[in-house]
Short mmCIF file of C-alpha atoms in Angstrom, two decimals:
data_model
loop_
_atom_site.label_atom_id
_atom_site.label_comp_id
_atom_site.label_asym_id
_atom_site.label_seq_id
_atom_site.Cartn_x
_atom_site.Cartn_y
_atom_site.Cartn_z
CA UNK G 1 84.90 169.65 -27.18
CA UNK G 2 82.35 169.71 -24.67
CA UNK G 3 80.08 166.37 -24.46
CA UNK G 4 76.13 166.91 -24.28
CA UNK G 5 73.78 165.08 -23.35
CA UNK G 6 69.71 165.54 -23.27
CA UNK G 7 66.99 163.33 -21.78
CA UNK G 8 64.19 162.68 -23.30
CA UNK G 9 65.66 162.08 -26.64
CA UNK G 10 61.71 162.25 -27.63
CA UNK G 11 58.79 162.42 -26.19
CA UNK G 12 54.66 162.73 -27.42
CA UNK G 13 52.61 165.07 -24.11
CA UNK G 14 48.97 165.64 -24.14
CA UNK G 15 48.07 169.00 -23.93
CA UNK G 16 48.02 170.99 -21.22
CA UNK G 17 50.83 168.51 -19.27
CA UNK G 18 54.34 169.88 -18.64
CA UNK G 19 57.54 168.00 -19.58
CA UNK G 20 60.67 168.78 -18.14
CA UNK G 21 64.20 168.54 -20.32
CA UNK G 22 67.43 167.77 -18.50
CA UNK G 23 70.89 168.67 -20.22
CA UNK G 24 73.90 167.37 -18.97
CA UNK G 25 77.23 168.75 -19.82
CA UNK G 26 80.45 166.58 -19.22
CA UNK G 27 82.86 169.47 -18.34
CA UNK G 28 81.88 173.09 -16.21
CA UNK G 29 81.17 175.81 -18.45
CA UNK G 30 79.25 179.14 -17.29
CA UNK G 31 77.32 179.49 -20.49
CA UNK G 32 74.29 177.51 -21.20
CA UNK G 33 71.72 178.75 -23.89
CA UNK G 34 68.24 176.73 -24.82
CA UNK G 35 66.92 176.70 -28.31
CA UNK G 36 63.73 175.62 -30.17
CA UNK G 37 63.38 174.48 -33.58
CA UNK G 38 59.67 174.32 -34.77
CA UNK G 39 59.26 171.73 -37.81
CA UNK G 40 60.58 173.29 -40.94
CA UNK G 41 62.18 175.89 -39.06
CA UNK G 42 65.76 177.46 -37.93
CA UNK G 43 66.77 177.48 -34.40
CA UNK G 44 65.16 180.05 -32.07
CA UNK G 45 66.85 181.14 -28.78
CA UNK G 46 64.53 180.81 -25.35
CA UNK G 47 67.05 181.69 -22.81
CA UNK G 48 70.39 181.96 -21.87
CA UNK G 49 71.08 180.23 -18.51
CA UNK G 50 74.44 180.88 -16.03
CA UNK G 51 74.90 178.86 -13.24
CA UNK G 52 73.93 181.12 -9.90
CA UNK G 53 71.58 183.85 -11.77
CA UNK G 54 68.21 183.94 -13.46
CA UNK G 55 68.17 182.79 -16.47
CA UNK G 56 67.21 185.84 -19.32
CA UNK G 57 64.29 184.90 -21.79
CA UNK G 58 64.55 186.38 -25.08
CA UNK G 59 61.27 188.35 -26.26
CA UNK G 60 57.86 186.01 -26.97
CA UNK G 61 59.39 183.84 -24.39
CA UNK G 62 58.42 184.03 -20.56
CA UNK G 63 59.82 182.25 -17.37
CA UNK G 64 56.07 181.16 -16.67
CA UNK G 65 55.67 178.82 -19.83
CA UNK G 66 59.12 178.02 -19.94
CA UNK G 67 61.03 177.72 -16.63
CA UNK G 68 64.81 176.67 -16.00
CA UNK G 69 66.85 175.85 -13.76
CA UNK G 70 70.69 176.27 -13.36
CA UNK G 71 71.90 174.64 -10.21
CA UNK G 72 75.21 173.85 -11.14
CA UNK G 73 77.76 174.40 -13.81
CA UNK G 74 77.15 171.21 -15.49
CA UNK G 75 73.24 170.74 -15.59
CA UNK G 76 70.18 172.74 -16.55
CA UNK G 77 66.47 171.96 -17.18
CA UNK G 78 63.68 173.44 -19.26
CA UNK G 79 60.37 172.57 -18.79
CA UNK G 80 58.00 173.26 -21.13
CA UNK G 81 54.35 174.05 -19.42
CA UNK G 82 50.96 173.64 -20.20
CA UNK G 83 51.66 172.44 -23.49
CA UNK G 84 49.74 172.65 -26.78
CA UNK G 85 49.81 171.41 -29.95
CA UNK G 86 52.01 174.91 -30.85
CA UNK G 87 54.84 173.48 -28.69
CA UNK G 88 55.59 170.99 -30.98
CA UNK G 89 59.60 171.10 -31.23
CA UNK G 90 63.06 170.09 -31.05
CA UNK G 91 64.35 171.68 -27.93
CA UNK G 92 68.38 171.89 -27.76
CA UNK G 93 70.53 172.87 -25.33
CA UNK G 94 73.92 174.89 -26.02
CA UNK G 95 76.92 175.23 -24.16
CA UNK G 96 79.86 177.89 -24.60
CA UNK G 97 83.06 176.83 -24.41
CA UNK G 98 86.70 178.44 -24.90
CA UNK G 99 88.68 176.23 -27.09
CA UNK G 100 92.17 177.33 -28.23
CA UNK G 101 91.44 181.03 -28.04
CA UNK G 102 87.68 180.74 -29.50
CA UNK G 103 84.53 180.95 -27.94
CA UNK G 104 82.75 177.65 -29.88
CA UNK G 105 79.43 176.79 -28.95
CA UNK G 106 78.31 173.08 -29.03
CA UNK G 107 74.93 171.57 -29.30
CA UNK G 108 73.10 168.81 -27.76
CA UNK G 109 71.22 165.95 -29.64
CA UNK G 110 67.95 167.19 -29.34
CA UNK G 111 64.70 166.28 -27.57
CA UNK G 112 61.93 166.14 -29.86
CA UNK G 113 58.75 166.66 -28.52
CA UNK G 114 55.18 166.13 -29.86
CA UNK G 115 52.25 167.48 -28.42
CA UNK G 116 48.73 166.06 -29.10
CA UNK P 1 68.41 193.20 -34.31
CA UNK P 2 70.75 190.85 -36.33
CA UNK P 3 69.01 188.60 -39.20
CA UNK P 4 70.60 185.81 -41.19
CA UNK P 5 69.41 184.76 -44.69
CA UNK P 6 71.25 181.52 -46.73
CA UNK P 7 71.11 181.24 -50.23
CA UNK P 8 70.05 178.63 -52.01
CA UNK P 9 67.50 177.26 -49.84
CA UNK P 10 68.17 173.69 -50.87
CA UNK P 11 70.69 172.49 -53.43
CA UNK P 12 71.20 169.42 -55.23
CA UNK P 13 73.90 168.01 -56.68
CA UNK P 14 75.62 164.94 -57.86
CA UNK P 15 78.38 163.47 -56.13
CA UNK P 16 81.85 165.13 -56.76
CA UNK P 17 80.92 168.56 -57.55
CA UNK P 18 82.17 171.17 -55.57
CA UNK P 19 79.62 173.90 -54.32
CA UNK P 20 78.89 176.95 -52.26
CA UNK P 21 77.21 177.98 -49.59
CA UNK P 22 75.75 181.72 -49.04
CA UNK P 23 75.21 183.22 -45.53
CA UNK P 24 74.27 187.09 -45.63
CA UNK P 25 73.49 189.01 -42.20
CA UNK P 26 72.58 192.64 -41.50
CA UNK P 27 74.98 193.91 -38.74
CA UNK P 28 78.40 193.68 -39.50
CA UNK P 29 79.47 193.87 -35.80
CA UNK P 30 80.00 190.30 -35.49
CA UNK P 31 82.52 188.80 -32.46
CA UNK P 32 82.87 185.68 -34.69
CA UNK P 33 80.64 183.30 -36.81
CA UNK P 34 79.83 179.23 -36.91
CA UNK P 35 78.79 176.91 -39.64
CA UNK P 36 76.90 173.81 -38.22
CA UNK P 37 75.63 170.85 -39.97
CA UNK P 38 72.25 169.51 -38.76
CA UNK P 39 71.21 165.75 -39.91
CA UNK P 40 67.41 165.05 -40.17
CA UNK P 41 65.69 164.92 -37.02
CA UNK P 42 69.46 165.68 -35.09
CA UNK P 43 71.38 167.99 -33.14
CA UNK P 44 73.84 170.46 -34.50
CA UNK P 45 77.49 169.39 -35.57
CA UNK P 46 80.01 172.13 -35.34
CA UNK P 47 81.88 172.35 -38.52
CA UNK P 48 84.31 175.85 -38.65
CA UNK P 49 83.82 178.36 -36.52
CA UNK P 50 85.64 181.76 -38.15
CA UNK P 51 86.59 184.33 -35.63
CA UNK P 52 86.23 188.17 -37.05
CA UNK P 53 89.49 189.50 -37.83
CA UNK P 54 89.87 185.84 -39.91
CA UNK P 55 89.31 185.97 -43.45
CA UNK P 56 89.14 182.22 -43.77
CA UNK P 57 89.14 178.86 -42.16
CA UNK P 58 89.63 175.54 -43.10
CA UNK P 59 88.87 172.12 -42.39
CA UNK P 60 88.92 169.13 -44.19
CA UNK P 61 87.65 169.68 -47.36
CA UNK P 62 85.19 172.69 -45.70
CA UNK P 63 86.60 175.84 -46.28
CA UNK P 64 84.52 179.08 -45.08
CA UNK P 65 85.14 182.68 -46.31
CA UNK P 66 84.14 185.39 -43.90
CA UNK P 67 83.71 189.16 -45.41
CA UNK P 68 82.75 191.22 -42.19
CA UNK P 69 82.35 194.34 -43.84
CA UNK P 70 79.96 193.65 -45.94
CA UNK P 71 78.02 190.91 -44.10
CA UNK P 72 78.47 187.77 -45.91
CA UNK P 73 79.94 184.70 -45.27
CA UNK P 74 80.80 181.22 -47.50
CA UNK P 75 80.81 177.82 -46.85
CA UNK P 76 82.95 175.93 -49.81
CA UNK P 77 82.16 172.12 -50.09
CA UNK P 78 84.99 170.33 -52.43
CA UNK P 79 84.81 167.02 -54.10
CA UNK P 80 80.59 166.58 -52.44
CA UNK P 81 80.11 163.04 -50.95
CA UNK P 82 76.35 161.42 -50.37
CA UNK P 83 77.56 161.77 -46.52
CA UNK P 84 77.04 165.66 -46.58
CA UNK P 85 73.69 165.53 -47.63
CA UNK P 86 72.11 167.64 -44.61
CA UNK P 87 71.24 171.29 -43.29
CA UNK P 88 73.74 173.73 -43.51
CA UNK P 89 73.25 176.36 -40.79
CA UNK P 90 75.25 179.60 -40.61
CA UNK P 91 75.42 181.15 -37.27
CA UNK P 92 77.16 184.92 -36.15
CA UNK P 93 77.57 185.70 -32.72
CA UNK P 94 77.55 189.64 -31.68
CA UNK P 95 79.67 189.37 -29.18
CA UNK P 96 81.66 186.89 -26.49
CA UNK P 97 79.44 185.02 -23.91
CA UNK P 98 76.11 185.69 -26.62
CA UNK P 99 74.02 183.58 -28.27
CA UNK P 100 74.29 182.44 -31.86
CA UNK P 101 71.64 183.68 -34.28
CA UNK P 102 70.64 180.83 -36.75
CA UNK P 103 69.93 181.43 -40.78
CA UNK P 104 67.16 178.79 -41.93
CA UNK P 105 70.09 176.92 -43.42
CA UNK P 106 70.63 175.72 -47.03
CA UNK P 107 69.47 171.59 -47.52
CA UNK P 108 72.01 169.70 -49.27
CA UNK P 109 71.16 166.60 -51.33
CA UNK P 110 74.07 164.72 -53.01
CA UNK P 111 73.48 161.79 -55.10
CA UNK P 112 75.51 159.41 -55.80
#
Protein backbone atom coordinates (compact mmCIF):
# COMPACT_ATOMS: atom_id res chain seq x y z
CA UNK A 1 0.00 0.00 0.00
CA UNK A 2 0.84 3.42 -0.61
CA UNK A 3 3.42 5.05 2.03
CA UNK A 4 2.45 8.64 3.50
CA UNK A 5 4.11 10.88 4.90
CA UNK A 6 3.13 14.51 6.52
CA UNK A 7 5.35 17.30 7.89
CA UNK A 8 4.69 18.91 10.63
CA UNK A 9 3.72 15.95 12.63
CA UNK A 10 2.46 18.92 15.12
CA UNK A 11 2.61 22.18 15.38
CA UNK A 12 1.08 25.21 18.05
CA UNK A 13 0.47 28.88 15.45
CA UNK A 14 -0.59 32.10 16.89
CA UNK A 15 -3.46 33.42 15.44
CA UNK A 16 -3.77 35.03 12.50
CA UNK A 17 -0.24 33.20 11.06
CA UNK A 18 -0.54 30.64 8.24
CA UNK A 19 1.06 27.16 8.37
CA UNK A 20 1.62 25.24 5.46
CA UNK A 21 1.26 21.10 5.47
CA UNK A 22 3.33 19.07 3.04
CA UNK A 23 2.23 15.36 2.17
CA UNK A 24 4.42 13.18 0.53
CA UNK A 25 3.34 10.07 -1.16
CA UNK A 26 5.98 7.27 -1.99
CA UNK A 27 4.35 5.99 -5.24
CA UNK A 28 2.22 8.34 -8.17
CA UNK A 29 -1.33 8.23 -7.65
CA UNK A 30 -3.85 10.89 -9.29
CA UNK A 31 -6.08 11.08 -6.27
CA UNK A 32 -5.23 13.10 -3.31
CA UNK A 33 -8.05 14.21 -0.82
CA UNK A 34 -7.36 16.52 2.55
CA UNK A 35 -9.31 15.98 5.68
CA UNK A 36 -9.83 17.71 9.07
CA UNK A 37 -10.67 16.24 12.25
CA UNK A 38 -11.71 18.86 14.94
CA UNK A 39 -11.13 17.42 18.64
CA UNK A 40 -13.84 14.98 19.45
CA UNK A 41 -14.83 14.84 16.01
CA UNK A 42 -15.04 12.48 12.70
CA UNK A 43 -13.10 13.30 9.69
CA UNK A 44 -14.33 16.15 7.46
CA UNK A 45 -13.32 16.40 3.75
CA UNK A 46 -11.65 20.02 2.57
CA UNK A 47 -10.71 19.16 -0.89
CA UNK A 48 -9.94 16.76 -3.28
CA UNK A 49 -6.65 17.54 -5.12
CA UNK A 50 -5.42 15.90 -8.81
CA UNK A 51 -2.22 16.58 -9.97
CA UNK A 52 -2.58 19.31 -13.06
CA UNK A 53 -6.20 20.81 -12.04
CA UNK A 54 -7.66 22.94 -9.28
CA UNK A 55 -8.23 21.37 -6.51
CA UNK A 56 -12.41 21.25 -5.60
CA UNK A 57 -13.32 22.47 -1.97
CA UNK A 58 -16.22 20.86 -0.51
CA UNK A 59 -18.99 23.39 0.86
CA UNK A 60 -17.90 25.71 4.19
CA UNK A 61 -14.51 25.34 2.75
CA UNK A 62 -12.87 28.04 0.38
CA UNK A 63 -9.51 28.12 -1.65
CA UNK A 64 -8.81 31.56 0.19
CA UNK A 65 -8.51 30.09 3.84
CA UNK A 66 -7.36 26.94 2.71
CA UNK A 67 -5.12 26.83 -0.40
CA UNK A 68 -3.33 23.72 -2.10
CA UNK A 69 -1.17 22.91 -4.24
CA UNK A 70 -0.74 19.83 -6.56
CA UNK A 71 2.44 20.07 -8.54
CA UNK A 72 3.14 16.66 -9.03
CA UNK A 73 1.70 13.23 -8.61
CA UNK A 74 3.45 12.54 -5.48
CA UNK A 75 3.20 15.81 -3.32
CA UNK A 76 0.54 18.27 -2.21
CA UNK A 77 0.31 21.08 0.39
CA UNK A 78 -2.44 22.70 2.43
CA UNK A 79 -1.97 25.69 4.11
CA UNK A 80 -4.11 26.72 6.54
CA UNK A 81 -4.47 30.80 6.64
CA UNK A 82 -5.04 33.31 9.01
CA UNK A 83 -5.59 30.97 11.65
CA UNK A 84 -7.75 31.09 14.80
CA UNK A 85 -8.30 29.34 17.66
CA UNK A 86 -11.39 27.46 15.46
CA UNK A 87 -8.64 25.85 13.32
CA UNK A 88 -7.58 23.78 15.89
CA UNK A 89 -7.18 20.19 14.11
CA UNK A 90 -5.71 17.15 12.86
CA UNK A 91 -5.26 17.73 9.20
CA UNK A 92 -4.74 14.35 7.07
CA UNK A 93 -4.00 13.78 3.82
CA UNK A 94 -5.53 10.77 1.66
CA UNK A 95 -4.41 9.10 -1.26
CA UNK A 96 -6.43 6.69 -3.71
CA UNK A 97 -4.95 3.87 -4.82
CA UNK A 98 -6.00 0.69 -7.02
CA UNK A 99 -4.94 -2.37 -5.25
CA UNK A 100 -5.92 -5.80 -6.65
CA UNK A 101 -9.06 -4.59 -8.35
CA UNK A 102 -10.14 -2.07 -5.38
CA UNK A 103 -10.01 1.44 -5.11
CA UNK A 104 -8.48 1.62 -1.19
CA UNK A 105 -7.79 4.83 0.17
CA UNK A 106 -4.86 5.28 2.67
CA UNK A 107 -4.24 7.88 5.24
CA UNK A 108 -1.40 9.85 6.44
CA UNK A 109 -0.24 10.20 10.14
CA UNK A 110 -1.63 13.35 10.83
CA UNK A 111 -0.46 16.89 11.57
CA UNK A 112 -1.93 18.18 14.59
CA UNK A 113 -2.18 21.65 14.87
CA UNK A 114 -2.96 24.03 17.79
CA UNK A 115 -3.82 27.45 17.46
CA UNK A 116 -3.51 29.98 20.33
CA UNK B 1 -26.10 13.99 0.72
CA UNK B 2 -24.79 10.67 2.28
CA UNK B 3 -24.62 10.51 6.31
CA UNK B 4 -23.03 7.81 8.42
CA UNK B 5 -24.11 7.03 12.03
CA UNK B 6 -22.12 4.02 14.28
CA UNK B 7 -23.69 2.43 16.99
CA UNK B 8 -22.56 2.16 20.11
CA UNK B 9 -20.69 5.23 20.48
CA UNK B 10 -18.08 3.68 22.74
CA UNK B 11 -17.99 0.11 23.99
CA UNK B 12 -16.23 -1.60 26.62
CA UNK B 13 -15.36 -4.82 27.11
CA UNK B 14 -13.10 -7.28 28.72
CA UNK B 15 -10.54 -9.04 26.94
CA UNK B 16 -11.75 -12.14 24.89
CA UNK B 17 -15.19 -11.26 24.13
CA UNK B 18 -16.20 -11.05 20.78
CA UNK B 19 -18.25 -7.87 19.68
CA UNK B 20 -19.90 -5.86 16.97
CA UNK B 21 -19.67 -2.99 15.33
CA UNK B 22 -22.78 -0.96 13.70
CA UNK B 23 -22.33 1.39 10.67
CA UNK B 24 -25.81 2.67 9.19
CA UNK B 25 -25.80 5.24 6.12
CA UNK B 26 -28.66 6.85 4.18
CA UNK B 27 -27.95 6.25 0.42
CA UNK B 28 -27.62 2.89 -0.54
CA UNK B 29 -25.72 3.76 -3.79
CA UNK B 30 -22.47 2.98 -2.41
CA UNK B 31 -19.27 2.05 -4.99
CA UNK B 32 -17.71 0.27 -1.95
CA UNK B 33 -17.12 0.88 1.84
CA UNK B 34 -13.85 0.98 4.40
CA UNK B 35 -13.44 0.28 8.03
CA UNK B 36 -10.39 2.19 9.52
CA UNK B 37 -8.97 2.07 12.89
CA UNK B 38 -7.74 5.40 14.33
CA UNK B 39 -5.30 5.26 17.58
CA UNK B 40 -5.43 8.34 19.93
CA UNK B 41 -3.98 11.33 18.56
CA UNK B 42 -3.05 9.07 15.00
CA UNK B 43 -3.72 8.65 11.51
CA UNK B 44 -6.13 6.19 10.04
CA UNK B 45 -5.20 2.37 9.64
CA UNK B 46 -7.02 0.65 6.86
CA UNK B 47 -8.54 -2.47 8.13
CA UNK B 48 -11.19 -4.17 5.27
CA UNK B 49 -12.30 -2.40 2.68
CA UNK B 50 -15.73 -4.31 1.23
CA UNK B 51 -16.48 -3.59 -2.35
CA UNK B 52 -20.50 -3.45 -3.15
CA UNK B 53 -21.53 -6.48 -4.82
CA UNK B 54 -19.43 -8.29 -1.62
CA UNK B 55 -21.43 -9.48 1.10
CA UNK B 56 -18.45 -9.99 3.34
CA UNK B 57 -14.79 -9.65 3.94
CA UNK B 58 -12.38 -10.96 6.08
CA UNK B 59 -9.25 -10.41 7.71
CA UNK B 60 -7.62 -11.71 10.51
CA UNK B 61 -9.90 -12.06 13.09
CA UNK B 62 -11.98 -8.73 11.52
CA UNK B 63 -14.72 -9.83 9.64
CA UNK B 64 -17.17 -7.01 8.09
CA UNK B 65 -20.76 -7.67 6.81
CA UNK B 66 -21.97 -5.29 4.17
CA UNK B 67 -26.00 -5.14 3.50
CA UNK B 68 -26.24 -2.50 0.59
CA UNK B 69 -29.79 -2.54 0.34
CA UNK B 70 -30.64 -1.56 3.33
CA UNK B 71 -27.68 0.65 4.35
CA UNK B 72 -25.88 -1.03 7.06
CA UNK B 73 -22.73 -2.39 7.49
CA UNK B 74 -20.79 -4.66 10.47
CA UNK B 75 -17.58 -4.81 11.76
CA UNK B 76 -17.17 -8.34 13.84
CA UNK B 77 -14.20 -8.28 16.38
CA UNK B 78 -13.45 -12.10 17.64
CA UNK B 79 -11.53 -13.18 20.62
CA UNK B 80 -10.96 -8.78 21.66
CA UNK B 81 -7.27 -8.12 22.65
CA UNK B 82 -6.18 -4.79 24.85
CA UNK B 83 -4.33 -3.95 21.35
CA UNK B 84 -7.73 -3.02 19.63
CA UNK B 85 -8.68 -0.62 22.03
CA UNK B 86 -9.16 2.47 19.53
CA UNK B 87 -11.71 4.34 17.12
CA UNK B 88 -13.51 2.38 14.83
CA UNK B 89 -14.42 4.46 11.76
CA UNK B 90 -16.76 3.24 9.01
CA UNK B 91 -16.34 4.90 5.75
CA UNK B 92 -18.69 4.42 2.18
CA UNK B 93 -17.54 5.82 -0.86
CA UNK B 94 -20.34 6.84 -3.63
CA UNK B 95 -18.51 6.18 -6.28
CA UNK B 96 -14.74 5.41 -7.87
CA UNK B 97 -12.18 8.33 -7.69
CA UNK B 98 -14.64 10.01 -4.52
CA UNK B 99 -14.02 10.75 -1.26
CA UNK B 100 -14.84 8.64 1.76
CA UNK B 101 -17.53 9.94 4.10
CA UNK B 102 -16.54 9.25 7.80
CA UNK B 103 -19.21 8.01 10.71
CA UNK B 104 -17.99 9.51 14.20
CA UNK B 105 -16.72 6.01 14.84
CA UNK B 106 -17.46 3.65 17.79
CA UNK B 107 -14.40 3.89 20.82
CA UNK B 108 -13.29 0.59 21.84
CA UNK B 109 -11.86 -0.06 25.32
CA UNK B 110 -10.68 -3.64 26.11
CA UNK B 111 -9.36 -4.52 29.40
CA UNK B 112 -7.39 -6.93 30.16
Amino acid sequence: SAVISQKPSRDICQRGTSLTIQCQVDSQVTMMFWYRQQPGQSLTLIATANQGSEATYESGFVIDKFPISRPNLTFSTLTVSNMSPEDSSIYLCSVEEMRLGRDTQYFGPGTRLTVL
Amino acid sequence: KQEVTQIPAALSVPEGENLVLNCSFTDSAIYNLQWFRQDPGKGLTSLLLIQSSQREQTSGRLNASLDKSSGRSTLYIAASQPGDSATYLCAPRSQAGTALIFGKGTTLSVSS
